[in-house]
PDB file of C-alpha atoms in Angstrom:
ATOM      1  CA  UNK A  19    -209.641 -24.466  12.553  1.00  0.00           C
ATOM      2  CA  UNK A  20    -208.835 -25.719  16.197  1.00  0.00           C
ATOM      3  CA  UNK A  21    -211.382 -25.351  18.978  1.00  0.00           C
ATOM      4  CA  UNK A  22    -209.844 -23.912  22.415  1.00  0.00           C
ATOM      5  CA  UNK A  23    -213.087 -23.336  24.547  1.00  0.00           C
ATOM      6  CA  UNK A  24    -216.574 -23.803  24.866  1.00  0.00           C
ATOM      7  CA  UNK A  25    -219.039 -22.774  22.868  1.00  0.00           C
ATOM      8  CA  UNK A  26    -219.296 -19.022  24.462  1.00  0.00           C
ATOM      9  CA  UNK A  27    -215.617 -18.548  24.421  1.00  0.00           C
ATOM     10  CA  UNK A  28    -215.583 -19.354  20.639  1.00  0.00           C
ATOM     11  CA  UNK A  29    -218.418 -17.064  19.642  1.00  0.00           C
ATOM     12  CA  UNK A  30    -215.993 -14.425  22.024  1.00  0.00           C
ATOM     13  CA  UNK A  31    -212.985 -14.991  19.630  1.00  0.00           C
ATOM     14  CA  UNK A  32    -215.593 -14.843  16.721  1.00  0.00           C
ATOM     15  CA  UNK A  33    -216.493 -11.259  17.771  1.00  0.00           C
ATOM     16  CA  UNK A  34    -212.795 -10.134  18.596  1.00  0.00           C
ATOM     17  CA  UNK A  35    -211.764 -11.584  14.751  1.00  0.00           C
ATOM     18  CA  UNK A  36    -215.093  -9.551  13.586  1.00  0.00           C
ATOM     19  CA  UNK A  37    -213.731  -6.479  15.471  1.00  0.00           C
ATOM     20  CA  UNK A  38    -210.054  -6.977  14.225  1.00  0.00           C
ATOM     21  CA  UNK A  39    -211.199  -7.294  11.268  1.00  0.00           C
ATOM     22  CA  UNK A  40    -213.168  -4.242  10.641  1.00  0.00           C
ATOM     23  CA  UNK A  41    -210.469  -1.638  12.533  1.00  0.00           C
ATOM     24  CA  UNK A  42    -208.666   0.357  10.050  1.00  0.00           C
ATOM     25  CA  UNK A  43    -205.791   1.139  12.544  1.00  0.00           C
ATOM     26  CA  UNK A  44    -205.065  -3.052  12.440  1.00  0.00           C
ATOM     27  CA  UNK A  45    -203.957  -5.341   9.541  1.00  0.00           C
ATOM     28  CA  UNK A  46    -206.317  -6.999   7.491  1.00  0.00           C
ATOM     29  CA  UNK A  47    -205.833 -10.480   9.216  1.00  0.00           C
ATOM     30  CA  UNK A  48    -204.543 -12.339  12.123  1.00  0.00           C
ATOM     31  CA  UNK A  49    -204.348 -15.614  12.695  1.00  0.00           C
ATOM     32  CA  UNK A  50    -207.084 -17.363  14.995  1.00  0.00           C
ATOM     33  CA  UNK A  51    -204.678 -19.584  16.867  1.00  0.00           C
ATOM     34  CA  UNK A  52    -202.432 -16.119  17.712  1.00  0.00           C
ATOM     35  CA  UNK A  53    -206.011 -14.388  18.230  1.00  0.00           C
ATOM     36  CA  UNK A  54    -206.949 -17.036  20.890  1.00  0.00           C
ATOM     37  CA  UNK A  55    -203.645 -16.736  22.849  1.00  0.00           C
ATOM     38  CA  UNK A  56    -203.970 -12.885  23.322  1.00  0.00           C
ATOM     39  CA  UNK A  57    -207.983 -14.066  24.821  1.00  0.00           C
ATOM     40  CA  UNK A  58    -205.954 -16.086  26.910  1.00  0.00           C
ATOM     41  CA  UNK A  59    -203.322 -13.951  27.954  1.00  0.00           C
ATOM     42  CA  UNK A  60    -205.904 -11.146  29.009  1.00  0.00           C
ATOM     43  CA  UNK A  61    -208.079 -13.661  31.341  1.00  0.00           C
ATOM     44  CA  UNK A  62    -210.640 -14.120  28.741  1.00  0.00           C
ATOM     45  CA  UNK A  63    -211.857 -10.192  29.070  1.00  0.00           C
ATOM     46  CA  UNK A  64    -212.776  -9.025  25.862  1.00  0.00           C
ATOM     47  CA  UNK A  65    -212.220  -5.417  26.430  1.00  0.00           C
ATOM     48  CA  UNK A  66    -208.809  -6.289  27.967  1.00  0.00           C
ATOM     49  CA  UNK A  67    -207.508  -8.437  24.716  1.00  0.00           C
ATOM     50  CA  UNK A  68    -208.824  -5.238  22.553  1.00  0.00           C
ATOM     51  CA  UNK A  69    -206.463  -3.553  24.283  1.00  0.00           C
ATOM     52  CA  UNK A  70    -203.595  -6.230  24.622  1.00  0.00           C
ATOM     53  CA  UNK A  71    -204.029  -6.420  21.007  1.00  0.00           C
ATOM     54  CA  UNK A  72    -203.785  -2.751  20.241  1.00  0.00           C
ATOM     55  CA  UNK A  73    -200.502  -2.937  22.330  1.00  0.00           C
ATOM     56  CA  UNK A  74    -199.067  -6.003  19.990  1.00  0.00           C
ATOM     57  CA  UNK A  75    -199.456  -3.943  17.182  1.00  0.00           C
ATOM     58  CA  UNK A  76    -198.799  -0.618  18.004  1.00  0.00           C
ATOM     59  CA  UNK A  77    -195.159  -1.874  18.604  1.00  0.00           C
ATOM     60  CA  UNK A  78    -195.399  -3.692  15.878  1.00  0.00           C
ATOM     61  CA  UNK A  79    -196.429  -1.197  13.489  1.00  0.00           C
ATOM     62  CA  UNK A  80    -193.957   1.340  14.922  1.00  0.00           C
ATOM     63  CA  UNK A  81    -191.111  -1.383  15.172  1.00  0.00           C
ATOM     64  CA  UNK A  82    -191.277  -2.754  10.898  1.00  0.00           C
ATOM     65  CA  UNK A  83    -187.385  -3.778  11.353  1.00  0.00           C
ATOM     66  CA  UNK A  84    -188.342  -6.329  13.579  1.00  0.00           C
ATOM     67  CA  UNK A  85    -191.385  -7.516  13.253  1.00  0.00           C
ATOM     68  CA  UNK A  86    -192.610  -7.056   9.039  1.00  0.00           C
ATOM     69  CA  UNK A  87    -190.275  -7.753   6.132  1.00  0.00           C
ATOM     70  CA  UNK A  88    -189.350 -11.472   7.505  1.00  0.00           C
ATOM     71  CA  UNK A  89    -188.819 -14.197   5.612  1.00  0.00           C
ATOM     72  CA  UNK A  90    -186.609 -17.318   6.732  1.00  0.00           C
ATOM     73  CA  UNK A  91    -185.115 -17.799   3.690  1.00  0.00           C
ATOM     74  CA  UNK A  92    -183.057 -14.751   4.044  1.00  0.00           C
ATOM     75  CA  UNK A  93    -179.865 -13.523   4.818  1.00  0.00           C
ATOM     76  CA  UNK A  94    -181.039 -12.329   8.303  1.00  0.00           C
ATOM     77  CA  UNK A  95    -182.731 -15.442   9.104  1.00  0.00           C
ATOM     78  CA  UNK A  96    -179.265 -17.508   7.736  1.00  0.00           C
ATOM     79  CA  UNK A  97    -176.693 -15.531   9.996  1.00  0.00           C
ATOM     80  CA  UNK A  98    -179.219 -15.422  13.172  1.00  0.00           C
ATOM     81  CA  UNK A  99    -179.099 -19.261  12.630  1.00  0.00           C
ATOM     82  CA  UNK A 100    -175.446 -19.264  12.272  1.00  0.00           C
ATOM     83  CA  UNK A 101    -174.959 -18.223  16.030  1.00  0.00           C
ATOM     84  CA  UNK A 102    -177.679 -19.491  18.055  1.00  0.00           C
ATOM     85  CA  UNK A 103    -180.273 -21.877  18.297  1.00  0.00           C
ATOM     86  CA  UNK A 104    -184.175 -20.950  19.010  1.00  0.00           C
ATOM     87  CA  UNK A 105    -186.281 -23.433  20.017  1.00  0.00           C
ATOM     88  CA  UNK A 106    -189.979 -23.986  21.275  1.00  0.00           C
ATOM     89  CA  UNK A 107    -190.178 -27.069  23.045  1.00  0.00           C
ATOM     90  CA  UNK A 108    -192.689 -29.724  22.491  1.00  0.00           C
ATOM     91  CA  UNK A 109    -194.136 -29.848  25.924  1.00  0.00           C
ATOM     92  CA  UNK A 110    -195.754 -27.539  28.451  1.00  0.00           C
ATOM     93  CA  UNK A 111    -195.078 -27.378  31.727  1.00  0.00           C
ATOM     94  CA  UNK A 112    -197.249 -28.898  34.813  1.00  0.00           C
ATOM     95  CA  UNK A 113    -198.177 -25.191  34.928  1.00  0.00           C
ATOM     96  CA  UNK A 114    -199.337 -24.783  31.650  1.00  0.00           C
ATOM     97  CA  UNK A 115    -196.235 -22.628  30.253  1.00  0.00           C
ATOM     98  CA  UNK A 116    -194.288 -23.207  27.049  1.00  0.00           C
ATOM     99  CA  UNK A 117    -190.833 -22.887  27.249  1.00  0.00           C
ATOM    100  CA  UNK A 118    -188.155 -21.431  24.467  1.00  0.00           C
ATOM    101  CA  UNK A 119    -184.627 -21.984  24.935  1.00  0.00           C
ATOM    102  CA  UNK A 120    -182.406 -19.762  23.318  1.00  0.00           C
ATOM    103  CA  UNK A 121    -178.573 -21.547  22.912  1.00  0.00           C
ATOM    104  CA  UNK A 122    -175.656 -19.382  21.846  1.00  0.00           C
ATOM    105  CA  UNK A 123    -173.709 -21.900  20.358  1.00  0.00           C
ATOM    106  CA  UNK A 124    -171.476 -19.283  18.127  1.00  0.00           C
ATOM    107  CA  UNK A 125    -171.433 -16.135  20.669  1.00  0.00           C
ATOM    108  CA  UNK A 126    -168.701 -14.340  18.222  1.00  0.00           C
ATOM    109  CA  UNK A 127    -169.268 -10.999  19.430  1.00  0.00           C
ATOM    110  CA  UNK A 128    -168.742 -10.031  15.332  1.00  0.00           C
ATOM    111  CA  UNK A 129    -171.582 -12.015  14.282  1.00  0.00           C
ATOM    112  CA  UNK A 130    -174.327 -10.396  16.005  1.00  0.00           C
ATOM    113  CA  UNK A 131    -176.507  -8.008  14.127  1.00  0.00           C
ATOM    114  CA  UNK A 132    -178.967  -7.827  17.469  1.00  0.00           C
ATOM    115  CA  UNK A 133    -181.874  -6.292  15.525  1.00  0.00           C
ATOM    116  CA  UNK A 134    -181.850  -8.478  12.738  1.00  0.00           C
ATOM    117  CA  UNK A 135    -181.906 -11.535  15.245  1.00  0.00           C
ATOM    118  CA  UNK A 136    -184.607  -9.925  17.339  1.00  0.00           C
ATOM    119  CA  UNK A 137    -186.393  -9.955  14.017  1.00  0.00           C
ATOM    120  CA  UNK A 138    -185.714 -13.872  13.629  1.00  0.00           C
ATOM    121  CA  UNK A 139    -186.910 -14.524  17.306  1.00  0.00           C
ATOM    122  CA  UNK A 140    -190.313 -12.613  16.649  1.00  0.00           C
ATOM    123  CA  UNK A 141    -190.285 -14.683  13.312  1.00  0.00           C
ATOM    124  CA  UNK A 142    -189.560 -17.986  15.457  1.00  0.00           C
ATOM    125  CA  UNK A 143    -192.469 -17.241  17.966  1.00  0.00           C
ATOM    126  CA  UNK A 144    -195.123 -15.756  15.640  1.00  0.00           C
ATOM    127  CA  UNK A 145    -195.027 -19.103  13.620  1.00  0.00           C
ATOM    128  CA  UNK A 146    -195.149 -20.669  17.488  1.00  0.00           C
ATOM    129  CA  UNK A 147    -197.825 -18.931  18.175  1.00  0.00           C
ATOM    130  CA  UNK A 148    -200.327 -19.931  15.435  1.00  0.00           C
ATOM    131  CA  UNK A 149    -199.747 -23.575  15.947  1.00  0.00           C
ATOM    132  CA  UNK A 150    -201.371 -24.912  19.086  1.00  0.00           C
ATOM    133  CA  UNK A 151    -199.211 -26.720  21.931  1.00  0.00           C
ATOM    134  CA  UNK A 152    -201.248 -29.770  22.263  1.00  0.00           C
ATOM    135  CA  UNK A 153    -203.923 -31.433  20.466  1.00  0.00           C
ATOM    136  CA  UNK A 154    -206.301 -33.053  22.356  1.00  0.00           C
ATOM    137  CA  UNK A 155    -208.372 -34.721  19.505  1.00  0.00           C
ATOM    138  CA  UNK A 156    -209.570 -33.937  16.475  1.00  0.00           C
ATOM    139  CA  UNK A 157    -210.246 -30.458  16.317  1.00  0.00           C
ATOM    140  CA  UNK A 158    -209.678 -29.913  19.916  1.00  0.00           C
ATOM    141  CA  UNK A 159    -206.499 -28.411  21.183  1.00  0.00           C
ATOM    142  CA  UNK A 160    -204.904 -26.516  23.882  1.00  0.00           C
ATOM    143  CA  UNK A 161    -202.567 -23.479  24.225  1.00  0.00           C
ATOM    144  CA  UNK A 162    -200.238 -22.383  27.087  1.00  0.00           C
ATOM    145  CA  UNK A 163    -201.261 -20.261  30.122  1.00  0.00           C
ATOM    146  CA  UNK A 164    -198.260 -18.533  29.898  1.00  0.00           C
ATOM    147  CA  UNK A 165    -194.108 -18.461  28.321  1.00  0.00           C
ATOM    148  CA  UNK A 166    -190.824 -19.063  29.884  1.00  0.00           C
ATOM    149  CA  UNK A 167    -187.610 -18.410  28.222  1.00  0.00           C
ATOM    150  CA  UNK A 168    -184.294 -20.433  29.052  1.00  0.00           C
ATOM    151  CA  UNK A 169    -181.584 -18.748  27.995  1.00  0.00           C
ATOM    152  CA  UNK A 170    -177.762 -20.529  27.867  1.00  0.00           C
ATOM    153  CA  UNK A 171    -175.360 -18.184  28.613  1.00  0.00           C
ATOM    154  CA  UNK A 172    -172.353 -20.162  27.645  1.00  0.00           C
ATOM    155  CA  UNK A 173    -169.762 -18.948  26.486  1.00  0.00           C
ATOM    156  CA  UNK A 174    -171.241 -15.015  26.563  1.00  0.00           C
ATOM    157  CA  UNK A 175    -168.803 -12.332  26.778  1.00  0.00           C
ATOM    158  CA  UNK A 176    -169.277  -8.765  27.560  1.00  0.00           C
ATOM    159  CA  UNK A 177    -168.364  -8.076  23.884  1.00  0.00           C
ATOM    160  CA  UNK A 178    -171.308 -10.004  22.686  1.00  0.00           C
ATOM    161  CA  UNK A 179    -173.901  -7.857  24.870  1.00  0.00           C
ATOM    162  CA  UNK A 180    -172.548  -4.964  23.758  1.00  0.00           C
ATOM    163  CA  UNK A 181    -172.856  -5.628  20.408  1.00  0.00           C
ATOM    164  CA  UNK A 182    -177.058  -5.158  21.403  1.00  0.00           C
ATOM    165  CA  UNK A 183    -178.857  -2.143  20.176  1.00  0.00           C
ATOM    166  CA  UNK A 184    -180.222  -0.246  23.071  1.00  0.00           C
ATOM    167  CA  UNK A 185    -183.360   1.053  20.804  1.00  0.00           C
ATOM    168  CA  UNK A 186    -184.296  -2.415  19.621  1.00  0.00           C
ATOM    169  CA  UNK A 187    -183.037  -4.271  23.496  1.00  0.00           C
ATOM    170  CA  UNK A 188    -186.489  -1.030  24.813  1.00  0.00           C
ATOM    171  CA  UNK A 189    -188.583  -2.668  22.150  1.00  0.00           C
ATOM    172  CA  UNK A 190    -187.943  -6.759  22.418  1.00  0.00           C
ATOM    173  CA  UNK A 191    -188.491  -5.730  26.490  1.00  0.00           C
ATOM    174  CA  UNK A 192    -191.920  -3.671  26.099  1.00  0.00           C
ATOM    175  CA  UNK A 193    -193.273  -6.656  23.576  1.00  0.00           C
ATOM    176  CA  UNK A 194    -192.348  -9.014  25.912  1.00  0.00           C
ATOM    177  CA  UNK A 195    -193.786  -7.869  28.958  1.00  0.00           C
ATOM    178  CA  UNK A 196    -196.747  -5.755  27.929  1.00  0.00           C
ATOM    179  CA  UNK A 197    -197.999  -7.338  24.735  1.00  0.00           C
ATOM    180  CA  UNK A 198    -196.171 -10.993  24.004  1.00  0.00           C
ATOM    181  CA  UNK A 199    -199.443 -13.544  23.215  1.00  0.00           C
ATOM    182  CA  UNK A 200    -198.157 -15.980  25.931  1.00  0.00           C
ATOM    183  CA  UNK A 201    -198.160 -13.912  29.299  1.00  0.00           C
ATOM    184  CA  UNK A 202    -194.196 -14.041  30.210  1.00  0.00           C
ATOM    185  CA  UNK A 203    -193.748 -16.163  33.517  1.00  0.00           C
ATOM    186  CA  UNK A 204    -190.175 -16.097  33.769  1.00  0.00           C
ATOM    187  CA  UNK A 205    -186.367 -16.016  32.299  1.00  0.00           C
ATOM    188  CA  UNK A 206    -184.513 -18.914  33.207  1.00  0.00           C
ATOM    189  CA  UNK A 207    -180.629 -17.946  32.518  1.00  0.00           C
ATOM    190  CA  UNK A 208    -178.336 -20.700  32.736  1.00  0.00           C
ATOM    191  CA  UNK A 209    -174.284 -21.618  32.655  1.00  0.00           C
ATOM    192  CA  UNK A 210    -173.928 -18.019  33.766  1.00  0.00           C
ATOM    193  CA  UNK A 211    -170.587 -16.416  33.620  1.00  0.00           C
ATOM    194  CA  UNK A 212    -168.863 -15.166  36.514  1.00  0.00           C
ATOM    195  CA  UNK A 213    -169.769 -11.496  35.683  1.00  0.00           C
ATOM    196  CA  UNK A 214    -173.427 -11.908  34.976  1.00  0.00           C
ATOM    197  CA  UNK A 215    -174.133  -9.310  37.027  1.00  0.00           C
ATOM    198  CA  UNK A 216    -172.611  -7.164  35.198  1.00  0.00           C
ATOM    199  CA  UNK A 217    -174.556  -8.119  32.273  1.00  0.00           C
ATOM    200  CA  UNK A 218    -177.853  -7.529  34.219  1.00  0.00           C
ATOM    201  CA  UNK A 219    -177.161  -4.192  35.034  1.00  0.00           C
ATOM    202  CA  UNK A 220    -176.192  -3.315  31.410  1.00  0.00           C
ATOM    203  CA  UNK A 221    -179.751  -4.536  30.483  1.00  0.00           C
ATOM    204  CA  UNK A 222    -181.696  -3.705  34.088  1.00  0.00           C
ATOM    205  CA  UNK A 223    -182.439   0.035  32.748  1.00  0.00           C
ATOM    206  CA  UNK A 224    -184.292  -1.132  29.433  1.00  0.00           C
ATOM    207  CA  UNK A 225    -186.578  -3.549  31.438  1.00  0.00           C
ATOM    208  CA  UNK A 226    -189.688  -2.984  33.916  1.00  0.00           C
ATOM    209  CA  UNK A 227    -189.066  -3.747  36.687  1.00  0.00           C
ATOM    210  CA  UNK A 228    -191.941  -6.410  36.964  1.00  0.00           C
ATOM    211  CA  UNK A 229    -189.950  -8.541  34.167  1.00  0.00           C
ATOM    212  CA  UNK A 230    -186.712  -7.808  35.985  1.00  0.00           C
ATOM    213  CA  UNK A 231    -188.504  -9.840  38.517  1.00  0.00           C
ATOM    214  CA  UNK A 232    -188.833 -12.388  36.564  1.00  0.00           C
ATOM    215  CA  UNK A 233    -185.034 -13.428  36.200  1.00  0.00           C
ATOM    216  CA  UNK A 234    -183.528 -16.509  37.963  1.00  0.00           C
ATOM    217  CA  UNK A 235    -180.239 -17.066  37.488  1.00  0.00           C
ATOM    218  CA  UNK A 236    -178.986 -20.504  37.882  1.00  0.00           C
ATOM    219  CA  UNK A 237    -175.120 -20.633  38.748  1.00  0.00           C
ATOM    220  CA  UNK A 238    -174.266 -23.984  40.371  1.00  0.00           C
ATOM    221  CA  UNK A 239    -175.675 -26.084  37.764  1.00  0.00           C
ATOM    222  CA  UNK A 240    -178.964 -27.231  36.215  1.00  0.00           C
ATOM    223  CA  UNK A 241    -180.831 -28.927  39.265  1.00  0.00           C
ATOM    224  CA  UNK A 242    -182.555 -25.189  40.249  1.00  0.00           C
ATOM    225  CA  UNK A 243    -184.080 -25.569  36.990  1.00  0.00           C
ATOM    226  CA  UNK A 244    -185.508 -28.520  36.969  1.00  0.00           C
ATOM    227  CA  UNK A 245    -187.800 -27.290  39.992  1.00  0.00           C
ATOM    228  CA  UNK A 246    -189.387 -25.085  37.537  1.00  0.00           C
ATOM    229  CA  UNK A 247    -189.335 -26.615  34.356  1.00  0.00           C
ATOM    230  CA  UNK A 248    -189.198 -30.847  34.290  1.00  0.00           C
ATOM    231  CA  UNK A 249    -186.036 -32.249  33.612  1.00  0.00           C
ATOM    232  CA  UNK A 250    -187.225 -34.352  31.125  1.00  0.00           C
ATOM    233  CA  UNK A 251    -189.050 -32.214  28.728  1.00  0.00           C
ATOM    234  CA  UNK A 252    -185.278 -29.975  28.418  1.00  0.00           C
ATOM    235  CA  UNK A 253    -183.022 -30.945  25.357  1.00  0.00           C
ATOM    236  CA  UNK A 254    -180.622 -33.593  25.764  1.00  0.00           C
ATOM    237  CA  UNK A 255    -177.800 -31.365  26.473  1.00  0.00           C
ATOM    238  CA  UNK A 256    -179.350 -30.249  29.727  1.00  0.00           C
ATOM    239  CA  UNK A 257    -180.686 -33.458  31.474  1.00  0.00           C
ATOM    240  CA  UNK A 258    -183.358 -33.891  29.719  1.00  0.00           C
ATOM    241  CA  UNK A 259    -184.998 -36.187  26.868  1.00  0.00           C
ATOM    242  CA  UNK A 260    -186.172 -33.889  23.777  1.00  0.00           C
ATOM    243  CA  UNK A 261    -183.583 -34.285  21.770  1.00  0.00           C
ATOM    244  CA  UNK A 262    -179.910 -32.956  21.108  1.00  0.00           C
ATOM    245  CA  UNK A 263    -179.989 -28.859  20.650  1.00  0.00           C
ATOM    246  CA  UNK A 264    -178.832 -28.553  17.149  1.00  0.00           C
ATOM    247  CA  UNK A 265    -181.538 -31.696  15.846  1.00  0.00           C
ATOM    248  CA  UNK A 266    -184.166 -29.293  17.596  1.00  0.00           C
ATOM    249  CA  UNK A 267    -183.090 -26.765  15.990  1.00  0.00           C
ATOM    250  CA  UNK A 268    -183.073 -27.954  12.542  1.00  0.00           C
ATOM    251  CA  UNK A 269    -186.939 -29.133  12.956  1.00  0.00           C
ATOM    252  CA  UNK A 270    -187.876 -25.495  13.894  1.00  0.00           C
ATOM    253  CA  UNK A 271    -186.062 -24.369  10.435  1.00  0.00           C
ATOM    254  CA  UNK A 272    -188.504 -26.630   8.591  1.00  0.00           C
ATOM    255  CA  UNK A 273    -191.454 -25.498  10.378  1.00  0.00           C
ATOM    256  CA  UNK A 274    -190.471 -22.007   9.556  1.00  0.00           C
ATOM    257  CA  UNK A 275    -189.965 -22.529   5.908  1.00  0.00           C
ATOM    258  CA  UNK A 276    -193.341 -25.228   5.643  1.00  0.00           C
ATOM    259  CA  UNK A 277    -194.942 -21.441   7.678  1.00  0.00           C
ATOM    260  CA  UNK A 278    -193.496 -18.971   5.049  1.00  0.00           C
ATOM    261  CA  UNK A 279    -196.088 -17.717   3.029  1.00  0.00           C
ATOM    262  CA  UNK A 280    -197.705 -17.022   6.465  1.00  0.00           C
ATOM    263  CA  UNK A 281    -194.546 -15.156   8.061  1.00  0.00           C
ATOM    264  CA  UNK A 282    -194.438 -13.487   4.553  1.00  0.00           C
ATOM    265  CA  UNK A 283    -198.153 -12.685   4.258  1.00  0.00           C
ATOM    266  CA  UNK A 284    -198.244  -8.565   5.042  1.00  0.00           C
ATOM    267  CA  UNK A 285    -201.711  -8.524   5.199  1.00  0.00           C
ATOM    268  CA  UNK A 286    -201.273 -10.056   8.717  1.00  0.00           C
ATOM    269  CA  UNK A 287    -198.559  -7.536   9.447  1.00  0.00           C
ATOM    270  CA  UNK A 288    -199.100  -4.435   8.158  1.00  0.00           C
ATOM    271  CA  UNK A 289    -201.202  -1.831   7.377  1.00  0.00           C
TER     272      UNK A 289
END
């Protein structure tokens, strides 16, 4: 078990598991590390992470096609990986935020099943988020103050975003902004088409407009970017030093599979 505060904070969490635990409208489990980043995300409050928590799962538990039933092994998983590339960086950012790039690198508008690789990206992130981002030593380890997502818009067509399923585009929006375990920070869209905006106001009416807020499109290149996230923690492709997208990308698939009997555990994500 890793060790993310003092001594206080820890008998906190201890508590908060004690109180997971024992409520009947929760699963039987969840994971410390997870546990931890929801304290985090709600300032260290406890009566605010009981209710950031109850958030989580309430869409969870309402939403079982996206986030129970996964397994990345399976068909979903396969074809989701057949199109794009997910990937949690190594680093955090001088501000404490992890960053996830998401990489279309097959945006055939006939390949997308949107739920099933909303499902996939929950998948990708819940194994992120029982891992810590750094460890410190030994036991001791730190977690993000927050999530950014960098999303590639390469190659996008309008035919691709249509191919999203309004229900499940209401969903992935309310998780992320009301109840993901890394407070979102900001979307970082990059290599935008000509006619983005016309892709942001297809999606503007499913999103608060706090996370609306958060977008920053980057049009004439990468160096915008790199004022928010450093240039060398990016992937090769972009500037940066981490490695070549699809290598990346091939790491995270082992993680997942070395993290399946947790992503496949239902006691942690169902009733």
């Amino acid at each position: 078990m890793y060790i993310y505060g003092d001594v206080e904070e820890e008998k906190a969490v201890d508590a908060l598991q004690q109180w997971f635990e024992d409520n009947k409208k929760l699963p039987k489990k969840i994971d410390r590390t997870m546990l931890w980043r929801l304290y985090q995300r709600a300032s260290k409050d406890i009566e605010k992470t009981k209710k950031v928590i109850e958030v989580n799962y309430t869409l969870r538990l309402k939403n079982p096609q996206i986030f129970a039933n996964r397994d990345p092994t399976d068909n979903d998983t396969n074809n989701t990986h057949e199109i794009a590339h997910i990937i949690p960086l190594r680093e955090l950012t001088p501000s404490n935020a992890h960053v996830t790039v998401l990489h279309f690198y097959n945006p055939e508008p006939q390949l997308v099943h949107f739920t099933e690789d909303i499902k996939t990206f929950t998948m990708v992130n819940d194994c992120r988020f029982c891992l810590p981002d750094v460890i410190v030593e030994d036991e001791k380890a730190k977690i993000s103050d927050g999530a950014m997502l960098v999303i590639d818009m390469e190659g996008v067509s309008l035919k691709f975003i249509m191919r999203f399923t309004f229900f499940t585009m209401n969903t992935l929006f309310k998780y992320l902004y009301l109840a993901y375990p890394d407070a979102m920070k900001a979307v970082h869209l990059i290599n935008c088409p000509p006619f983005i905006n016309k892709i942001l106001a297809l999606v503007k009416p499913f999103m608060s407009k706090e996370l609306f807020a958060m977008i920053t499109c980057h049009i004439d290149g990468l160096d915008s970017l790199y004022e928010h996230i450093p240039r060398d923690m990016l992937p090769n492709e972009y500037g940066g030093k981490a490695g070549k997208l699809a290598d990346l990308a091939e790491e995270n698939k082992k993680l997942l599979l070395e993290k399946r009997d947790f992503l496949t555990d239902m006691s942690y994500w169902k009733l």
